[in-house]
Amino acid sequence: MSAPRAGDRIPVAVLGATGAVGQAFVRLLAAHPWFRLAEVSASERSAGKSYRDAARWLSGALPDDVAAMTVLATDPSAVRSTLVFSALEADAAAIAEPAFARAGRFVLSNASCFRMEQDVPLIIPEVNPEQLGLLVRQRENREWKGAIVTNPNCAAIVIAMALAPLDRAFGLRKLFVSTMQAVSGAGYPGVPSLDILGNVVPFINKEEGKIESETVKLLSRVTAAGRLEMSPATVSAHANRVPVEHGHTAVMSAAFETRPTPDEALAVLESWRGDVSELALPSSPARPLVITREQDRPQPRRDADAGGGMAVTVGRVRADPLFDIRLVAMGHNIIRGAAGASILNAELLVARGILRAM
Amino acid sequence: MSAPRAGDRIPVAVLGATGAVGQAFVRLLAAHPWFRLAEVSASERSAGKSYRDAARWLSGALPDDVAAMTVLATDPSAVRSTLVFSALEADAAAIAEPAFARAGRFVLSNASCFRMEQDVPLIIPEVNPEQLGLLVRQRENREWKGAIVTNPNCAAIVIAMALAPLDRAFGLRKLFVSTMQAVSGAGYPGVPSLDILGNVVPFINKEEGKIESETVKLLSRVTAAGRLEMSPATVSAHANRVPVEHGHTAVMSAAFETRPTPDEALAVLESWRGDVSELALPSSPARPLVITREQDRPQPRRDADAGGGMAVTVGRVRADPLFDIRLVAMGHNIIRGAAGASILNAELLVARGILRAM
Amino acid sequence: MSAPRAGDRIPVAVLGATGAVGQAFVRLLAAHPWFRLAEVSASERSAGKSYRDAARWLSGALPDDVAAMTVLATDPSAVRSTLVFSALEADAAAIAEPAFARAGRFVLSNASCFRMEQDVPLIIPEVNPEQLGLLVRQRENREWKGAIVTNPNCAAIVIAMALAPLDRAFGLRKLFVSTMQAVSGAGYPGVPSLDILGNVVPFINKEEGKIESETVKLLSRVTAAGRLEMSPATVSAHANRVPVEHGHTAVMSAAFETRPTPDEALAVLESWRGDVSELALPSSPARPLVITREQDRPQPRRDADAGGGMAVTVGRVRADPLFDIRLVAMGHNIIRGAAGASILNAELLVARGILRAM
Amino acid sequence: MSAPRAGDRIPVAVLGATGAVGQAFVRLLAAHPWFRLAEVSASERSAGKSYRDAARWLSGALPDDVAAMTVLATDPSAVRSTLVFSALEADAAAIAEPAFARAGRFVLSNASCFRMEQDVPLIIPEVNPEQLGLLVRQRENREWKGAIVTNPNCAAIVIAMALAPLDRAFGLRKLFVSTMQAVSGAGYPGVPSLDILGNVVPFINKEEGKIESETVKLLSRVTAAGRLEMSPATVSAHANRVPVEHGHTAVMSAAFETRPTPDEALAVLESWRGDVSELALPSSPARPLVITREQDRPQPRRDADAGGGMAVTVGRVRADPLFDIRLVAMGHNIIRGAAGASILNAELLVARGILRAM
């Protein structure tokens, strides 16, 4: 299909709109060419308030029209949009998202609770758009009129985007990854300043497991029969919190089936444009991967906004004494890693005609 | 030998006493039971000034007696102490340290330039005091009346201390390590604030090579013939700078010959006291390794001062999907990782009677 | 009276012992020569747990004996000590502290709720020990068998200590003060990292009013009749939060009745030892004010620990274009500004014989 | 005059283009509608290199066309543009800027060395465009064919913009100001991270004097005879460095001749649009002052980018116990406070026809 015409933008809702990720949805949708923010929901406690009163706005100036919106209950009887972005916490999402899907809504979810289900697409449009094929099985299994489509954990998406072209070319088999993750990844109020100012916390609850399992699913294929064929890669993750506002950094050592040299890896990375470049999705940058040759980049404060926050920057591609390739990837955890990822997935659904067809 | 008696402390000099590591020597020696700070040297530009005028004192109050000391030229004709601590940069050390050794001085060096020489001990007293055995060959090779004894890079020492008991028990074969290193590791003025505030820099010049090679040498044995028998371990290092004042953190995945479980590894770590505990060296804490069971420790701001900055804190000992064991180690890069390490090596020389005997 | 003999330390309780200030009490009392931590209390939710389970210990290693203590309810029937330190929040303190005083306990309170009461001493021992004289009226007014003695807000105490000798010598009339306050002043979890990393927040709830009123009360005298005679000074305060862990900095412009020069002000500051130096209270440093001539000091990270965290460092004493004197003062907000202040007040009560006499 | 037509942009040079402010000029000019970056200069050491090799690019990606430019010597015989932006340090500027002016160039200078000269305009277009009138005298005094026009210190401009409408309406007489200034104000490498991480430095070399004198000159009028008539205001400044990347915050207490209430002050601030709004200068935002009613704003990280970095955000307008009004102002020190300020001044010269006429 072609993009919605101006004046004809698709009305959308954001569930859990008052938190850090919810606010990012609000910001990104304010200027979206295809979607128009029509509804916001939050917890019972906030329902009925104006958005201005319900949200502690974290960045820049809150647009007046959003400020005046009434916060709705997170319930399909209150929220009427067909296209629904979920910035809910996992616990709330586990209940609300199926309710919305049952009611015929398309839920683009940033929550972790359904990502690893066998019939739930875990999608990065540039990497694995074919996981939309799981929706057929989802509909059969769940008897939902709508659907749930998920985007990955904010660190896993950075890792998978950097590795996807290398996996396609050389076959990823083993991965060591150590992350240095920004505090915005923990939401608001999130990480207390006394825990992180001038400090490193070498632990993020459940994060290593998510990185290990989601990276594998993201690199997995879908068979003609609509089943996941899991990648043979094994991942060992070390997740760390650092005093950075936005931008997750991942340092990696990777072993591949066909043992590429650093130059071969670089050539593949530099030529990659992703699987959906012909769709010209508005949130997918011309270059989803920015490859840097500066010896000390990528860096979160200097590179997180590349491609409007939707590009992952990759650098320091070099040989590894144990495996084949060492490299560093960094991406904006709130934009590419959360709200922007969900929005991009919705663009894919629209462009593929799935949103209206189902 | 027994410890020097009170009133009989050994006079010592600090070369390069005005920089960040030099100042740490000054602070630690101010209260040392065996050594007495007698001389300070710095670059040509500072020689002749008072220490107060030559040094920009970085922490707390500068002791009055040190403030009044005259800064000497870094030259064995100006500096007369037999026991000399070197906080020189590698370039300056490469020239000055052999000059001092030739002149019969014992140089305890924090510089990187001689660490990997086959006849230069690279020592952590609790881990590999037997590398003192290389001094015989050093004397033969170099015709020095004195000697150079080195301590490791500030990240390598943290890594090697955590791994030494595991290597001894299980045989380290492969190591993936990613560090998050404090800015004080780069000296003063060192890292510009515009580079590191709210940021991560995934690169430290030459650091990964030092970590990879020094860790292996630190875990190597010395044969009866006084030769190094290198450890068979291979190390892959990722070095990162983070906005932390003091304390280098290392996350590691390690493979061992005899494949220990996490519980076996923990048991070995918890019972380890190091090879020189019977010497009761003043700078070696009763527990050189502090093992924490808190799920989010060690952390630099909370644990760097453990054991007066001389203990390395180890935590998160757990299974690894690719190798055997994952763990996190953290230590004070200026104390255990630099000045305190040199001082502890000097204590070993005194306790073993080497300082006077040679 | 003389100090308690060893082995005869006074048993004390800490109310609200699990928070950031409560933990500071625990740390400071662990090594106190006169007091012995006998009891800890916290909220209903924590009562009955071990201290280890109830508190998220924020710094270094939790001492084993404290870890094993059972947390009591904050109630005089559960907590039996006569000497009670209160680290309670203002709301809880407003209820609990009078209950303890009524039950005959001496409450050394860090809470704000009673500080400005006309019959409640607001004390810095070195500055205004005579405010203990208000206790006579407190007993008459309230019919308490015990008493409440308060210490000031963590910024007001730094300001008042720096100004006290100048006020005594020259008569403070007007004060403009702008603070830059550490995040630990807001407790734990306190300030979210997303609010303060790389940021300044020019607002702290109710802080400016506390600084303005408490500074005046701290510099006020007590008449022979036991009444407060308020200082004629007027204060204008600007309170700001900055990304510092510990240490509140105050920059000040001050006008005095007798218009001192900077040199006259410096001479007074340097000779000041406070009103209780002859008592040798264990928590009062030999020099309660440290005067620095470095042009860029005091600084929180470099000077907060002066005098074990109990000294206030003062610098940049210079002329002011509008008033008489500009200066900068900085002190540790958790030690001198909270837990240490209460403990020092208790030492004053013991030394003056009030604790036992009443 | 009207704005230059597209394709007809005025070629401009940046002197000192490799430093932090120089890079900001390069970034801002890359997208400027009236000006085209034609030449870059730097120190002797860099002349002849490509800009890519000469500059350590600090933020985002360096545009390819600028990267390829050859760095020129800072000399009017090498740099040929008529319109010249100076990002030179004061020492270099004191020599180079008069040389350029003598050679007929219009120097828009960010350097401090000529700002306080009686015949040099110190301009904020929205505040005091009439200071262009000083150019007549400058030409007479100096016999320059060109001219030097300066913009203020990065803190003074924030302060003066917030106070200008209040001064015009109520007559500023006394001002206390305490600043909390970002590290980018010190250039690159600038402030060492060891000095500022988790710290406050209550001193910036020469800054308080600049704030005090420049604020007064900025609020001064020019007589019909082209002479400065200095404002009667007196300023007392306290300058502090804080660990913030961009954005200087100033807290102020101000006394005015006609004693406004906070509501009167707010009304004036909210209606102010500056003196040149009818010129629609491209770098002057529609609202040069953004007035916030949030109790804890402005904040550098959240508000520095308002108006593309060219708006100053003002908040917390309230009564003062000593003077009349307390308020907080914050602006981007590199954009409104340096490069953007110079560019805006150049726009004023173009719009007033001065650039071509002289």
Short mmCIF file of N, CA, C and O in Angstrom, two decimals, chain D residues 21-78:
data_model
loop_
_atom_site.label_atom_id
_atom_site.label_comp_id
_atom_site.label_asym_id
_atom_site.label_seq_id
_atom_site.Cartn_x
_atom_site.Cartn_y
_atom_site.Cartn_z
N VAL D 21 34.08 26.05 20.43
CA VAL D 21 33.20 27.09 19.89
C VAL D 21 33.32 27.14 18.38
O VAL D 21 32.32 27.30 17.67
N GLY D 22 34.54 26.99 17.86
CA GLY D 22 34.73 26.95 16.41
C GLY D 22 33.88 25.86 15.77
O GLY D 22 33.26 26.07 14.73
N GLN D 23 33.84 24.70 16.39
CA GLN D 23 33.02 23.61 15.85
C GLN D 23 31.54 23.98 15.87
O GLN D 23 30.78 23.59 14.98
N ALA D 24 31.13 24.71 16.90
CA ALA D 24 29.72 25.13 16.95
C ALA D 24 29.42 26.09 15.81
O ALA D 24 28.35 26.01 15.18
N PHE D 25 30.33 27.00 15.49
CA PHE D 25 30.16 27.85 14.31
C PHE D 25 29.97 26.98 13.06
O PHE D 25 29.08 27.21 12.25
N VAL D 26 30.85 25.99 12.91
CA VAL D 26 30.79 25.14 11.72
C VAL D 26 29.43 24.46 11.63
O VAL D 26 28.79 24.42 10.56
N ARG D 27 28.95 23.93 12.74
CA ARG D 27 27.65 23.25 12.74
C ARG D 27 26.50 24.20 12.40
O ARG D 27 25.64 23.88 11.59
N LEU D 28 26.51 25.36 13.05
CA LEU D 28 25.40 26.29 12.85
C LEU D 28 25.41 26.89 11.44
O LEU D 28 24.36 27.15 10.85
N LEU D 29 26.61 27.12 10.90
CA LEU D 29 26.69 27.72 9.57
C LEU D 29 26.37 26.71 8.47
O LEU D 29 25.97 27.10 7.36
N ALA D 30 26.51 25.42 8.78
CA ALA D 30 26.24 24.40 7.77
C ALA D 30 24.81 24.50 7.24
O ALA D 30 24.53 24.17 6.09
N ALA D 31 23.91 25.00 8.09
CA ALA D 31 22.50 25.05 7.68
C ALA D 31 21.99 26.49 7.67
O ALA D 31 20.79 26.72 7.80
N HIS D 32 22.87 27.46 7.52
CA HIS D 32 22.40 28.84 7.67
C HIS D 32 21.80 29.37 6.36
O HIS D 32 22.37 29.17 5.29
N PRO D 33 20.68 30.07 6.44
CA PRO D 33 20.04 30.53 5.21
C PRO D 33 20.73 31.72 4.54
O PRO D 33 20.56 31.93 3.34
N TRP D 34 21.50 32.48 5.27
CA TRP D 34 22.11 33.69 4.71
C TRP D 34 23.61 33.54 4.47
O TRP D 34 24.16 34.23 3.62
N PHE D 35 24.26 32.70 5.28
CA PHE D 35 25.73 32.62 5.25
C PHE D 35 26.18 31.25 4.74
O PHE D 35 25.52 30.24 4.97
N ARG D 36 27.33 31.25 4.11
CA ARG D 36 27.91 30.02 3.60
C ARG D 36 29.35 29.92 4.11
O ARG D 36 30.13 30.86 3.91
N LEU D 37 29.67 28.84 4.80
CA LEU D 37 31.02 28.68 5.35
C LEU D 37 32.01 28.49 4.21
O LEU D 37 31.97 27.47 3.50
N ALA D 38 32.88 29.46 4.03
CA ALA D 38 33.80 29.42 2.89
C ALA D 38 35.23 29.13 3.32
O ALA D 38 36.01 28.55 2.57
N GLU D 39 35.58 29.54 4.54
CA GLU D 39 36.97 29.41 4.99
C GLU D 39 37.01 29.07 6.47
O GLU D 39 36.20 29.55 7.25
N VAL D 40 38.01 28.29 6.84
CA VAL D 40 38.26 28.01 8.26
C VAL D 40 39.74 28.28 8.54
O VAL D 40 40.60 27.96 7.72
N SER D 41 40.00 28.86 9.71
CA SER D 41 41.40 29.06 10.09
C SER D 41 41.64 28.43 11.45
O SER D 41 40.70 28.17 12.21
N ALA D 42 42.91 28.20 11.73
CA ALA D 42 43.29 27.74 13.07
C ALA D 42 44.73 28.18 13.32
O ALA D 42 45.26 29.04 12.62
N SER D 43 45.33 27.59 14.34
CA SER D 43 46.69 28.01 14.71
C SER D 43 47.69 27.56 13.63
O SER D 43 47.40 26.70 12.81
N GLU D 44 48.85 28.16 13.70
CA GLU D 44 49.94 27.84 12.78
C GLU D 44 50.11 26.33 12.62
O GLU D 44 50.27 25.82 11.50
N ARG D 45 50.05 25.63 13.74
CA ARG D 45 50.26 24.19 13.77
C ARG D 45 49.29 23.42 12.88
O ARG D 45 49.61 22.37 12.33
N SER D 46 48.06 23.94 12.74
CA SER D 46 47.04 23.23 11.98
C SER D 46 46.95 23.70 10.53
O SER D 46 46.38 23.00 9.69
N ALA D 47 47.49 24.88 10.24
CA ALA D 47 47.33 25.44 8.90
C ALA D 47 47.90 24.49 7.85
O ALA D 47 48.98 23.93 8.03
N GLY D 48 47.16 24.31 6.77
CA GLY D 48 47.58 23.43 5.70
C GLY D 48 46.99 22.03 5.79
O GLY D 48 46.92 21.32 4.80
N LYS D 49 46.57 21.63 6.98
CA LYS D 49 45.91 20.33 7.13
C LYS D 49 44.46 20.42 6.64
O LYS D 49 43.89 21.50 6.53
N SER D 50 43.86 19.26 6.40
CA SER D 50 42.42 19.25 6.19
C SER D 50 41.75 19.49 7.55
O SER D 50 42.32 19.19 8.60
N TYR D 51 40.52 20.03 7.50
CA TYR D 51 39.80 20.26 8.74
C TYR D 51 39.60 18.94 9.48
O TYR D 51 39.70 18.89 10.71
N ARG D 52 39.36 17.89 8.74
CA ARG D 52 39.18 16.57 9.38
C ARG D 52 40.40 16.19 10.20
O ARG D 52 40.28 15.70 11.33
N ASP D 53 41.57 16.45 9.69
CA ASP D 53 42.78 16.07 10.41
C ASP D 53 43.10 17.06 11.54
O ASP D 53 43.71 16.69 12.54
N ALA D 54 42.71 18.30 11.37
CA ALA D 54 43.10 19.33 12.35
C ALA D 54 42.18 19.35 13.55
O ALA D 54 42.59 19.72 14.65
N ALA D 55 40.91 18.97 13.37
CA ALA D 55 39.94 19.10 14.46
C ALA D 55 39.59 17.74 15.04
O ALA D 55 39.42 16.77 14.31
N ARG D 56 39.49 17.68 16.36
CA ARG D 56 38.90 16.50 16.98
C ARG D 56 37.42 16.81 17.10
O ARG D 56 36.98 17.53 18.00
N TRP D 57 36.63 16.27 16.18
CA TRP D 57 35.21 16.62 16.08
C TRP D 57 34.45 16.05 17.27
O TRP D 57 34.53 14.87 17.57
N LEU D 58 33.71 16.90 17.97
CA LEU D 58 33.20 16.52 19.28
C LEU D 58 31.78 15.98 19.29
O LEU D 58 31.35 15.39 20.26
N SER D 59 31.01 16.20 18.24
CA SER D 59 29.59 15.90 18.38
C SER D 59 29.00 15.47 17.05
O SER D 59 29.14 16.17 16.05
N GLY D 60 28.33 14.33 17.04
CA GLY D 60 27.69 13.84 15.82
C GLY D 60 28.71 13.59 14.73
O GLY D 60 29.88 13.32 14.99
N ALA D 61 28.25 13.66 13.49
CA ALA D 61 29.13 13.36 12.36
C ALA D 61 29.58 14.67 11.71
O ALA D 61 28.78 15.59 11.53
N LEU D 62 30.84 14.74 11.38
CA LEU D 62 31.40 15.91 10.71
C LEU D 62 30.95 15.91 9.24
O LEU D 62 31.15 14.92 8.54
N PRO D 63 30.35 17.02 8.77
CA PRO D 63 29.92 17.05 7.36
C PRO D 63 31.11 16.88 6.42
O PRO D 63 32.18 17.46 6.63
N ASP D 64 30.93 16.10 5.36
CA ASP D 64 32.03 15.77 4.46
C ASP D 64 32.65 17.00 3.80
O ASP D 64 33.88 17.07 3.64
N ASP D 65 31.83 17.97 3.41
CA ASP D 65 32.40 19.11 2.69
C ASP D 65 33.30 19.94 3.61
O ASP D 65 34.34 20.44 3.19
N VAL D 66 32.91 20.06 4.88
CA VAL D 66 33.76 20.79 5.81
C VAL D 66 35.02 19.98 6.10
O VAL D 66 36.13 20.53 6.18
N ALA D 67 34.86 18.69 6.24
CA ALA D 67 36.00 17.82 6.55
C ALA D 67 37.13 18.02 5.54
O ALA D 67 38.32 17.97 5.90
N ALA D 68 36.74 18.26 4.31
CA ALA D 68 37.74 18.36 3.24
C ALA D 68 38.36 19.75 3.11
O ALA D 68 39.34 19.93 2.37
N MET D 69 37.81 20.74 3.81
CA MET D 69 38.35 22.09 3.69
C MET D 69 39.78 22.16 4.24
O MET D 69 40.11 21.50 5.22
N THR D 70 40.60 22.99 3.60
CA THR D 70 41.96 23.17 4.08
C THR D 70 41.97 24.26 5.15
O THR D 70 41.39 25.34 4.95
N VAL D 71 42.60 23.98 6.27
CA VAL D 71 42.67 24.96 7.35
C VAL D 71 43.68 26.04 6.96
O VAL D 71 44.83 25.73 6.58
N LEU D 72 43.26 27.30 7.06
CA LEU D 72 44.12 28.43 6.71
C LEU D 72 44.79 28.99 7.95
O LEU D 72 44.35 28.75 9.08
N ALA D 73 45.83 29.75 7.73
CA ALA D 73 46.43 30.52 8.83
C ALA D 73 45.47 31.63 9.23
O ALA D 73 44.70 32.13 8.40
N THR D 74 45.51 32.02 10.51
CA THR D 74 44.61 33.07 11.00
C THR D 74 45.22 34.43 10.68
O THR D 74 45.79 35.10 11.55
N ASP D 75 45.05 34.82 9.44
CA ASP D 75 45.75 36.00 8.94
C ASP D 75 44.92 36.57 7.78
O ASP D 75 44.45 35.80 6.94
N PRO D 76 44.76 37.88 7.73
CA PRO D 76 43.89 38.43 6.69
C PRO D 76 44.45 38.22 5.28
O PRO D 76 43.70 38.35 4.31
N SER D 77 45.71 37.88 5.17
CA SER D 77 46.22 37.61 3.82
C SER D 77 45.87 36.19 3.38
O SER D 77 45.83 35.90 2.19
N ALA D 78 45.58 35.32 4.33
CA ALA D 78 45.20 33.95 3.98
C ALA D 78 43.68 33.80 3.91
O ALA D 78 43.14 33.15 3.03
#
